[in-house]
mmCIF file of C-alpha atoms in Angstrom:
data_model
loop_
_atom_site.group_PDB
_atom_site.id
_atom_site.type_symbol
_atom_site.label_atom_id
_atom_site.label_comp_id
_atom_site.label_asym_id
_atom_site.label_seq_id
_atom_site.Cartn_x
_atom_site.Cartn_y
_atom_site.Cartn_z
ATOM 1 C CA UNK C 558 -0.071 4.848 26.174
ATOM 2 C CA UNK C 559 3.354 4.316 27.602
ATOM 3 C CA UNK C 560 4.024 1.039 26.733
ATOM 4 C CA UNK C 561 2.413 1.518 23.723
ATOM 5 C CA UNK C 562 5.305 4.231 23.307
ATOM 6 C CA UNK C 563 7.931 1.622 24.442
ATOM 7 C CA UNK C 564 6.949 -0.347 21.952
ATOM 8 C CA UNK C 565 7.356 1.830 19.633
ATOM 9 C CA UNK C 566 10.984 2.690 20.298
ATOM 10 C CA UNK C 567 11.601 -0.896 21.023
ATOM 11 C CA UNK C 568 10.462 -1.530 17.540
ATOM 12 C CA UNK C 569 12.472 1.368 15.877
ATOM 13 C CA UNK C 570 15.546 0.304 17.444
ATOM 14 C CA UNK C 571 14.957 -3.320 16.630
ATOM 15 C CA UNK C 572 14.283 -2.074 12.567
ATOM 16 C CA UNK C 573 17.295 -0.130 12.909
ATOM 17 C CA UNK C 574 19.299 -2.579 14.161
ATOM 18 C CA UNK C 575 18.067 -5.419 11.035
ATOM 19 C CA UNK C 576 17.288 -3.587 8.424
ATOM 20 C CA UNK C 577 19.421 -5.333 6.108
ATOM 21 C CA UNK C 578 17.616 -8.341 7.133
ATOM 22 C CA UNK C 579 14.109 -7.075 7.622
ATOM 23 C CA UNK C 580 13.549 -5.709 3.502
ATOM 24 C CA UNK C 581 14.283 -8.332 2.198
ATOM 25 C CA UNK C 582 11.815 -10.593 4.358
ATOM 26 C CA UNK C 583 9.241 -7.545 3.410
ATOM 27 C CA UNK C 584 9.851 -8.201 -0.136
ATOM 28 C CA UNK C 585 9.651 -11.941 0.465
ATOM 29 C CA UNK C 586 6.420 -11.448 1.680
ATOM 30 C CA UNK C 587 4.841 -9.103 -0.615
ATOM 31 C CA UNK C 588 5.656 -11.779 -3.666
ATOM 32 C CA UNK C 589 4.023 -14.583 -1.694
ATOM 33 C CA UNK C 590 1.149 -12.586 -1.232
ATOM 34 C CA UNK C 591 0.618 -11.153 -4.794
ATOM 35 C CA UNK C 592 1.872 -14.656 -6.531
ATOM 36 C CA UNK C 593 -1.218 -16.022 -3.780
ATOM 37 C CA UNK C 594 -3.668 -13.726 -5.417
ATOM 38 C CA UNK C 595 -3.209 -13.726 -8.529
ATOM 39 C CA UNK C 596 -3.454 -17.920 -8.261
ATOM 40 C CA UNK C 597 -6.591 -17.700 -5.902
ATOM 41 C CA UNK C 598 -7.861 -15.189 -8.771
ATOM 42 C CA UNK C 599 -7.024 -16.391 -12.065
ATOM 43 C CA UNK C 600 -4.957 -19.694 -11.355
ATOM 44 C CA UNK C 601 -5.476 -21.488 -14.408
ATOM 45 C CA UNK C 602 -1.695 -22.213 -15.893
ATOM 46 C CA UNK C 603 -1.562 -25.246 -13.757
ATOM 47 C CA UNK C 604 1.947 -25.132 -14.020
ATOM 48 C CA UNK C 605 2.174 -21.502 -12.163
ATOM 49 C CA UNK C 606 0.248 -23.182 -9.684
ATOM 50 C CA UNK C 607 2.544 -25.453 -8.469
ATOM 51 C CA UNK C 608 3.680 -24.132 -4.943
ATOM 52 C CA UNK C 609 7.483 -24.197 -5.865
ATOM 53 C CA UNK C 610 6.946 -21.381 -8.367
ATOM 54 C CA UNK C 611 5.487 -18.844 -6.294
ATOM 55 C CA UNK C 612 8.242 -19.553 -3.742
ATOM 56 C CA UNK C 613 11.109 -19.061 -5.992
ATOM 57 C CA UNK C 614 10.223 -16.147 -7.462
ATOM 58 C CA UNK C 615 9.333 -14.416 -4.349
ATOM 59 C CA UNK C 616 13.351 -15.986 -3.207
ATOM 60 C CA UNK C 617 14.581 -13.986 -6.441
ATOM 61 C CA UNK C 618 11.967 -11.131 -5.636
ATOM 62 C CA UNK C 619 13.697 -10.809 -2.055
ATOM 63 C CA UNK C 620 17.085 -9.911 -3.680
ATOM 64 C CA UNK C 621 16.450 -7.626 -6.150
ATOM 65 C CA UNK C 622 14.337 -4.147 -5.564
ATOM 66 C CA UNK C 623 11.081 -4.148 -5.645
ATOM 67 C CA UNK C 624 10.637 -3.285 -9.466
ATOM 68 C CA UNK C 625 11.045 -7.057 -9.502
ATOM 69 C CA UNK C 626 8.861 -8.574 -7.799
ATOM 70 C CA UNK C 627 6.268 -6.017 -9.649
ATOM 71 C CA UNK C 628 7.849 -7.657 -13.181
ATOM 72 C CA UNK C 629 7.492 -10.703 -11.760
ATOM 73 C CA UNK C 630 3.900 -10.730 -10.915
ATOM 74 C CA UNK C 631 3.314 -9.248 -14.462
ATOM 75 C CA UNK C 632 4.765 -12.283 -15.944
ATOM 76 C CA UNK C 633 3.075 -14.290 -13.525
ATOM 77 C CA UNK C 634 -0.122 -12.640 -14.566
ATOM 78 C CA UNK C 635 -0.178 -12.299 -18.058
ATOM 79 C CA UNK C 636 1.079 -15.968 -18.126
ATOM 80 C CA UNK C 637 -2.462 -16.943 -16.154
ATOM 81 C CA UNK C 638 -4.450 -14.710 -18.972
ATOM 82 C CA UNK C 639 -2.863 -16.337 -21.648
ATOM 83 C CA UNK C 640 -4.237 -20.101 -20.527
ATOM 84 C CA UNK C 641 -7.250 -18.488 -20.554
ATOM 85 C CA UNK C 642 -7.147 -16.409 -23.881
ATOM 86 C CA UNK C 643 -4.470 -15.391 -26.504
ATOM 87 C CA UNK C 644 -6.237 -12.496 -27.538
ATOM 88 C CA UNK C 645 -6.740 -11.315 -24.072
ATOM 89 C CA UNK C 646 -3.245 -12.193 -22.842
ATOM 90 C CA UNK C 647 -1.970 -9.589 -26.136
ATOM 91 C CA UNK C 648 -4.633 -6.845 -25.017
ATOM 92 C CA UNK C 649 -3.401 -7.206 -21.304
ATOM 93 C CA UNK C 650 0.412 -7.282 -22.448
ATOM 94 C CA UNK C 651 0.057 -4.062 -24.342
ATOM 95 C CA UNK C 652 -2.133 -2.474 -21.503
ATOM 96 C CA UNK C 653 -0.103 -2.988 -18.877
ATOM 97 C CA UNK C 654 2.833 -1.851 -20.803
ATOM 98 C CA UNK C 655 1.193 1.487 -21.801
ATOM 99 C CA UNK C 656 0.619 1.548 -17.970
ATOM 100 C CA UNK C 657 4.808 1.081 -17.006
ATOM 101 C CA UNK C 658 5.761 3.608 -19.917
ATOM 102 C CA UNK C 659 3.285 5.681 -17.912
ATOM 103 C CA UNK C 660 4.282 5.014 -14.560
ATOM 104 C CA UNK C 661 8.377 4.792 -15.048
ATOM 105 C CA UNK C 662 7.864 8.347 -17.347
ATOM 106 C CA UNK C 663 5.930 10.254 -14.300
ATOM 107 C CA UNK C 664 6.801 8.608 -10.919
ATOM 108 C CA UNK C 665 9.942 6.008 -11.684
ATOM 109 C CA UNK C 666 9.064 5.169 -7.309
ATOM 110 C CA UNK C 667 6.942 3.297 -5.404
ATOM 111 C CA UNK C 668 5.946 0.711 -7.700
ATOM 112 C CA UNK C 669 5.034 -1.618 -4.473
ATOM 113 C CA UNK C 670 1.765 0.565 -4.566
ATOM 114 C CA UNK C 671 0.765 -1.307 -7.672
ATOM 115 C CA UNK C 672 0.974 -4.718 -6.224
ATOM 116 C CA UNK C 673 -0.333 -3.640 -2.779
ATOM 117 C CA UNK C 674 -3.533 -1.177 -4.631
ATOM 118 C CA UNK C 675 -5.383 -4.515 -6.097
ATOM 119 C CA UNK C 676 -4.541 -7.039 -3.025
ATOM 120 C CA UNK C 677 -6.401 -4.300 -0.982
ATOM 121 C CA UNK C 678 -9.036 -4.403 -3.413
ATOM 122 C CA UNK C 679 -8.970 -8.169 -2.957
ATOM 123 C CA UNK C 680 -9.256 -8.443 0.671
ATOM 124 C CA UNK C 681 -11.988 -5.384 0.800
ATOM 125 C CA UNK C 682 -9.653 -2.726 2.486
ATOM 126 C CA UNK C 683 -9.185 -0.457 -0.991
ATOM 127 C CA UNK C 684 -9.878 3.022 0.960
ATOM 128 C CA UNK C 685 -6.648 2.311 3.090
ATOM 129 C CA UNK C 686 -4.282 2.818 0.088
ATOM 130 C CA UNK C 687 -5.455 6.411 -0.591
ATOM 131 C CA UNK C 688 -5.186 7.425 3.368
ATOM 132 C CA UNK C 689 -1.840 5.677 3.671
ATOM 133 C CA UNK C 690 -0.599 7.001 0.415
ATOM 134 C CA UNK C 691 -1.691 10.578 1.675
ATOM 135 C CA UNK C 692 -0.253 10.196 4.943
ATOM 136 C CA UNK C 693 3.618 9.355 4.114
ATOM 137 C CA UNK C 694 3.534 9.501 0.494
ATOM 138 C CA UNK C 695 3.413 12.572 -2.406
ATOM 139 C CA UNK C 696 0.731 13.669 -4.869
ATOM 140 C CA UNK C 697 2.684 11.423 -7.437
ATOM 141 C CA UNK C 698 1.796 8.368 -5.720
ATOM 142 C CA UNK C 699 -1.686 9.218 -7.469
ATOM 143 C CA UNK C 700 -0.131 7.442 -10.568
ATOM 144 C CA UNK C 701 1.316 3.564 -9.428
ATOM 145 C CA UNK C 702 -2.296 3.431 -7.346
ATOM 146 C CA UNK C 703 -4.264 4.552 -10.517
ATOM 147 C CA UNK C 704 -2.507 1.811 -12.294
ATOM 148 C CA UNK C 705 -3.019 -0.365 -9.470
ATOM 149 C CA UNK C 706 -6.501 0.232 -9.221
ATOM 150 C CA UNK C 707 -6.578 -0.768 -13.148
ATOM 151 C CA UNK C 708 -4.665 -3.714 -13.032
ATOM 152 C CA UNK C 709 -7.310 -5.263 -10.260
ATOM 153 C CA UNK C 710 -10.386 -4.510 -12.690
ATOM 154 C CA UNK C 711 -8.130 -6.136 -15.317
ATOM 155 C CA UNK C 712 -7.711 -9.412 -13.097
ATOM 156 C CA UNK C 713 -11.639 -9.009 -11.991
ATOM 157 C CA UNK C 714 -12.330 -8.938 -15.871
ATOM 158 C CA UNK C 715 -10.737 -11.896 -16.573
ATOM 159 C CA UNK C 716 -12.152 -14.037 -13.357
ATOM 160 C CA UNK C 717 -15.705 -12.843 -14.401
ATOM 161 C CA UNK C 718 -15.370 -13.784 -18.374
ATOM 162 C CA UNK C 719 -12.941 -16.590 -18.324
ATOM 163 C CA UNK C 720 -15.488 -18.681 -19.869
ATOM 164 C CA UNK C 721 -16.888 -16.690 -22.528
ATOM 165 C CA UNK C 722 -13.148 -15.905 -23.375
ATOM 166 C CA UNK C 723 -12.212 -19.233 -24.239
ATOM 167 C CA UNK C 724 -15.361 -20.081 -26.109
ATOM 168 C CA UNK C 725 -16.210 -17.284 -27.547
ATOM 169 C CA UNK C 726 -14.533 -18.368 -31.131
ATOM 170 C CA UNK C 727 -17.968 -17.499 -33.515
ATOM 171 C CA UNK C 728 -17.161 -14.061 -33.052
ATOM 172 C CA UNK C 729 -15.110 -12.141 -35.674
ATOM 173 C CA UNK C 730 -11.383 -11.527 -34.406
ATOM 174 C CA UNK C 731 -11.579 -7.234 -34.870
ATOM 175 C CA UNK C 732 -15.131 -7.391 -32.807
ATOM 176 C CA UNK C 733 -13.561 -9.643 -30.128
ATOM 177 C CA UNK C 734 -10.143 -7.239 -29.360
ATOM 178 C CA UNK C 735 -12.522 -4.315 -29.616
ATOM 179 C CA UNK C 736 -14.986 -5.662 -27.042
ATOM 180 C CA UNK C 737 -12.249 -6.333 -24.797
ATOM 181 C CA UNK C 738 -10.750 -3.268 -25.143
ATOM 182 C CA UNK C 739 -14.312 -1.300 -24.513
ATOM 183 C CA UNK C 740 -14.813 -3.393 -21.368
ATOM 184 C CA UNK C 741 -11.274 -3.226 -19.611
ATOM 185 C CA UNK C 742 -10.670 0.875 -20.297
ATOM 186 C CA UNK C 743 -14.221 2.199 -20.503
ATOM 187 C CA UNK C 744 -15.291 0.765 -16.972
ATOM 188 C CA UNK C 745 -17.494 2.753 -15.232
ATOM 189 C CA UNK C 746 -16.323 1.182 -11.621
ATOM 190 C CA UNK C 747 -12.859 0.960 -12.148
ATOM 191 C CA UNK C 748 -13.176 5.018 -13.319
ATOM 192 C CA UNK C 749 -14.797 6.322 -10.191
ATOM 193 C CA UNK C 750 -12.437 4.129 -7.847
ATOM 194 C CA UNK C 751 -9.597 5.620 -9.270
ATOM 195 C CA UNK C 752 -11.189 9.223 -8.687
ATOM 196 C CA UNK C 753 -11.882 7.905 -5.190
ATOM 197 C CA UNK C 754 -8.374 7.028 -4.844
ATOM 198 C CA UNK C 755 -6.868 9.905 -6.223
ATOM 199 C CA UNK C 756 -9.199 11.980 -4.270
ATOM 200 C CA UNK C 757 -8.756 10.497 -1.189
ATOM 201 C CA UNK C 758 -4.721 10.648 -1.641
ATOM 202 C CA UNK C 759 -5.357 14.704 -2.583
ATOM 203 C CA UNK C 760 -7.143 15.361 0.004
ATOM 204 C CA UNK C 761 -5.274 13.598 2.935
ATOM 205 C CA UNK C 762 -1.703 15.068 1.537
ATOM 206 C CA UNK C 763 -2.900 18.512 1.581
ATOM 207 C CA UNK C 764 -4.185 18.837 5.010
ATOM 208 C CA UNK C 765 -1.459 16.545 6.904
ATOM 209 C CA UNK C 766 0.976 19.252 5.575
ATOM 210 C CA UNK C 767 -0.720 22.332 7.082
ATOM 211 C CA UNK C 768 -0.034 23.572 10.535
ATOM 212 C CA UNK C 769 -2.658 22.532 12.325
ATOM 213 C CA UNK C 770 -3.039 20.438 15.761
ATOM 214 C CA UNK C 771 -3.842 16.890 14.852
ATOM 215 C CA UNK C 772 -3.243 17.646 11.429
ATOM 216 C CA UNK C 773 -3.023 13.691 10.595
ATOM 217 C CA UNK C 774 -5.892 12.492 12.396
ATOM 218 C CA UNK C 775 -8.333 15.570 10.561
ATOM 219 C CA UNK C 776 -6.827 14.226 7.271
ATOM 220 C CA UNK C 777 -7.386 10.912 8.059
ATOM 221 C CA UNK C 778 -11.167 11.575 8.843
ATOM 222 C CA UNK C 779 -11.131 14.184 5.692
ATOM 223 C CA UNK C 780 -9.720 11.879 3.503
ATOM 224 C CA UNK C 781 -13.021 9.314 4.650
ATOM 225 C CA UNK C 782 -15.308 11.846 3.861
ATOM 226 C CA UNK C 783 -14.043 12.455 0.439
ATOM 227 C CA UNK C 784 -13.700 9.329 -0.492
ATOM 228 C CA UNK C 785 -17.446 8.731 0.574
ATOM 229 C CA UNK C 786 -18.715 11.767 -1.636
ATOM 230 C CA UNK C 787 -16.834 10.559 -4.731
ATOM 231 C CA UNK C 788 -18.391 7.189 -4.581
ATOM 232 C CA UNK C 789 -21.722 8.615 -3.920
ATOM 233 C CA UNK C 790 -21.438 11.146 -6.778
ATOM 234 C CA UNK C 791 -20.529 8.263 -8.830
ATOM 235 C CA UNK C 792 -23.151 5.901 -7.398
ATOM 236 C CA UNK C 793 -25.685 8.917 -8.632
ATOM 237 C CA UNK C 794 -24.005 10.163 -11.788
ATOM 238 C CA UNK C 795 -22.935 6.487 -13.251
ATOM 239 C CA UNK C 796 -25.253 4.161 -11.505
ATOM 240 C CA UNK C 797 -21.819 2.225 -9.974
ATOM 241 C CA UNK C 798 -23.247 1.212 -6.428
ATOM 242 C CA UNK C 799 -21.209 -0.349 -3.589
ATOM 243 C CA UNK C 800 -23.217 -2.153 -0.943
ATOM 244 C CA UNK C 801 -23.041 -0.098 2.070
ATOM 245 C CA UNK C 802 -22.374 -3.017 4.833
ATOM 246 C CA UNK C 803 -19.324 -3.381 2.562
ATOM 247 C CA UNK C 804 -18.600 0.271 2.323
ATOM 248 C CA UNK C 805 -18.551 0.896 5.886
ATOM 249 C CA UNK C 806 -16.976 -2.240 6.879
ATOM 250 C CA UNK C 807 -14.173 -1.240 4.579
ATOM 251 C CA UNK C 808 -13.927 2.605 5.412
ATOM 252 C CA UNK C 809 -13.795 1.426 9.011
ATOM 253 C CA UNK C 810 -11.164 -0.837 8.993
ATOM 254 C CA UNK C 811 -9.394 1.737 6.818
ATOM 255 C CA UNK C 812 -9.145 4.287 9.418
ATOM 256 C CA UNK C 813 -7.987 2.149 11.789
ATOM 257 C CA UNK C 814 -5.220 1.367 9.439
ATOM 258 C CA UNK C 815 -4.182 4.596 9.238
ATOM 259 C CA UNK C 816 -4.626 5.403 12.476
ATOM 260 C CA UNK C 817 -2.146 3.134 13.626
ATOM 261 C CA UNK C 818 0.122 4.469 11.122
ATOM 262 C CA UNK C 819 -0.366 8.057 11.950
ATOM 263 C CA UNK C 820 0.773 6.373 15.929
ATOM 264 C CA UNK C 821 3.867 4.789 14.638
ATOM 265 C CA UNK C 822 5.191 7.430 12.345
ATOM 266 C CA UNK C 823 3.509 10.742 13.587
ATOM 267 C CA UNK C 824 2.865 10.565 17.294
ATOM 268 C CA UNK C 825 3.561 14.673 18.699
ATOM 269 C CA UNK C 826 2.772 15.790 21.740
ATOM 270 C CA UNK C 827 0.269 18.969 21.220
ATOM 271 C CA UNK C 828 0.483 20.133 24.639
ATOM 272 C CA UNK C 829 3.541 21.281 24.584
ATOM 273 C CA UNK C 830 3.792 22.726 21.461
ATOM 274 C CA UNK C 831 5.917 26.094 21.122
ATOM 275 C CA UNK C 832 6.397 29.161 18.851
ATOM 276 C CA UNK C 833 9.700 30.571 18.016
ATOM 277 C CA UNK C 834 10.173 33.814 16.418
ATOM 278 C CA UNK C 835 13.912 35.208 14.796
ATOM 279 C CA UNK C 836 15.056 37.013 12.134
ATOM 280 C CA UNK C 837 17.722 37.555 9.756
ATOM 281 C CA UNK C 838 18.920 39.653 7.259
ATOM 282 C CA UNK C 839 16.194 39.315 4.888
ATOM 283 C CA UNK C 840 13.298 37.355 6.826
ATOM 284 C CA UNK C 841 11.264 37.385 9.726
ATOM 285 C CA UNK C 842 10.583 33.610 10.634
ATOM 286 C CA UNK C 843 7.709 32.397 12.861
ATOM 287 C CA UNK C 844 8.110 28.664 13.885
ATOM 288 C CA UNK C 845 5.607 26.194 15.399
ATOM 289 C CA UNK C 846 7.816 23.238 17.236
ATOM 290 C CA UNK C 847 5.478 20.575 18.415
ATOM 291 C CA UNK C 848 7.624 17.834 20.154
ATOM 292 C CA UNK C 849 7.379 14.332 19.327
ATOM 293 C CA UNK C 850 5.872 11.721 21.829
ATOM 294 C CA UNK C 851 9.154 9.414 22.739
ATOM 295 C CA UNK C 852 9.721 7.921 26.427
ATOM 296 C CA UNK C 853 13.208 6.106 27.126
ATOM 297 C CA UNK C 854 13.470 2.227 26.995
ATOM 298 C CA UNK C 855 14.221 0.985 30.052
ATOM 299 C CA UNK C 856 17.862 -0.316 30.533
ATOM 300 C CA UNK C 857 17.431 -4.115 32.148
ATOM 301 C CA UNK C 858 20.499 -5.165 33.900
ATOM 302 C CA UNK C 859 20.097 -8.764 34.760
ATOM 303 C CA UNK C 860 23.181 -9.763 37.667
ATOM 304 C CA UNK C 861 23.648 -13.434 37.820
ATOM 305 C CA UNK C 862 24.727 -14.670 41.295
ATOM 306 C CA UNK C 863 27.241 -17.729 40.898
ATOM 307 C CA UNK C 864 25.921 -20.362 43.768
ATOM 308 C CA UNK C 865 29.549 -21.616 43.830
ATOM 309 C CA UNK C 866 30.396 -18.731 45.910
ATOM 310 C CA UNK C 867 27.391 -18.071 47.821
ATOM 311 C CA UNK C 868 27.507 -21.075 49.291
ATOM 312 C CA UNK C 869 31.132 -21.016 50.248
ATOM 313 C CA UNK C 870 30.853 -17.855 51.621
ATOM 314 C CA UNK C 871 27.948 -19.579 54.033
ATOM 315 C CA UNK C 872 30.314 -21.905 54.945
ATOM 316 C CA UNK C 873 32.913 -19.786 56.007
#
């Protein structure tokens, strides 16, 4: 546990130290990643394929905030959707900007969660966005992972129908937008995964901000457990299963995630927790001050001995 706490400070210090540098390398990566899914997904613009493109934008995406990488990888997408379909490129234009006019009019912050909500989906980890979220975000953050959570059943829509979409030209042109429309907003799954999400990020928010010992680790386990009962309420309600190797594998790997989080950010020392009463004026106060775990880096001098000398002085 000590040098785990060394580690820790050694790591704060070193983030301290490079911040300036560090973002934008966390930006850089973030585009490379979401520009990598989206081509492993729906890659079929050649062009966008090309791995130049992805590179540059993420170079421009390291710059700017991170509102630009997400525009980016909108472009980027909707680009993708539209070698696939006109009609469905339009649809998923319109949607996703009925999604930013929602987003930028409720929680104008943290639009990284939308990029990093479906590339969770993607590599099976979704149930760590809602304990993360809850753990150092606000009840707000319900809205960018909503919409991120929509945005990956957009992209799964597309990869499953891809070839029906660009076929599909016997069907009238009203019939076609409206059974697009049906199947991207009325989708069972993609409903009850946002509830999980948002009930996961509910529940893990509200008990990591009462005064409890190991407050973060109960709403870590909480927020498992709720998540859990809103799939299987919606695996009995709706009919929308999730294989259970799957489920577990995921929810697993999840709470390690946050686990390790909960370490780096939120690592007290219960034991020697203490209570401090005052007053003023007006109020009693009753404080609970639980210290935080931190242990001094060790200070390394390193003396270099010059041989020169040594060996005059053994001659002397």
């Amino acid at each position: 546990m000590t040098s785990l706490l060394v580690m820790k400070e050694h790591l704060k210090a070193f983030y301290a130290k490079y911040n300036i540098v560090i973002q934008p390398i966390l930006r850089f990566i973030l585009g490379m990643c979401a520009f990598y899914c989206l081509n492993t997904n729906i890659g079929y613009m050649t062009r966008l394929k090309n791995p130049l493109v992805p590179l540059l934008l993420s170079l421009a995406g390291a710059l700017l905030p991170y509102g630009a990488i997400v525009f980016f990888a909108g472009c980027f997408m909707i680009a993708h959707i539209y070698a696939v379909s006109f009609e469905m490129a339009l649809i998923a234009l319109v949607l996703i900007m009925i999604v930013a006019i929602l987003y930028f009019g409720f929680r104008p912050g943290d639009c990284f969660l939308m990029l990093l909500t479906p590339m969770a989906f993607m590599m099976k980890i979704p149930y760590a966005v809602p304990l993360l979220v809850g753990l150092g975000g606000s009840l707000a953050s319900v809205i960018p992972v909503g919409c991120g959570v929509f945005i990956y059943y957009l992209i799964m829509y597309v990869k499953q129908n891809a070839g029906v979409l660009t076929n599909d030209t016997s069907v009238d042109i009203v019939q076609k937008y409206s059974q697009i429309i049906k199947s991207v907003t009325f989708n069972k799954t993609m409903m009850v995964m946002i509830a999980t999400c948002a009930a996961g990020i509910l529940v893990v928010y509200l008990i990591r901000r009462l005064s409890l010992n190991y407050a973060w680790s109960i709403a870590i386990v909480a927020g498992c457990v709720a998540q859990l009962l809103v799939i299987f309420v919606g695996d009995f309600v709706f009919g929308v299963s999730v294989p259970t190797g799957q489920l577990l594998a995921g929810m697993t790997a999840s709470a390690l995630l946050a686990l390790v989080y909960d370490f780096f950010i939120f690592s007290v020392d219960y034991s020697r927790t203490e209570y401090v009463q005052f007053e003023d004026d007006d109020y009693y106060y009753y404080v609970k001050a639980v210290p935080k775990m931190t242990v001094s880096t060790p200070d390394v001098k390193v003396q270099k001995i010059s041989t020169r000398k040594r060996s005059g002085r053994e001659r002397a």
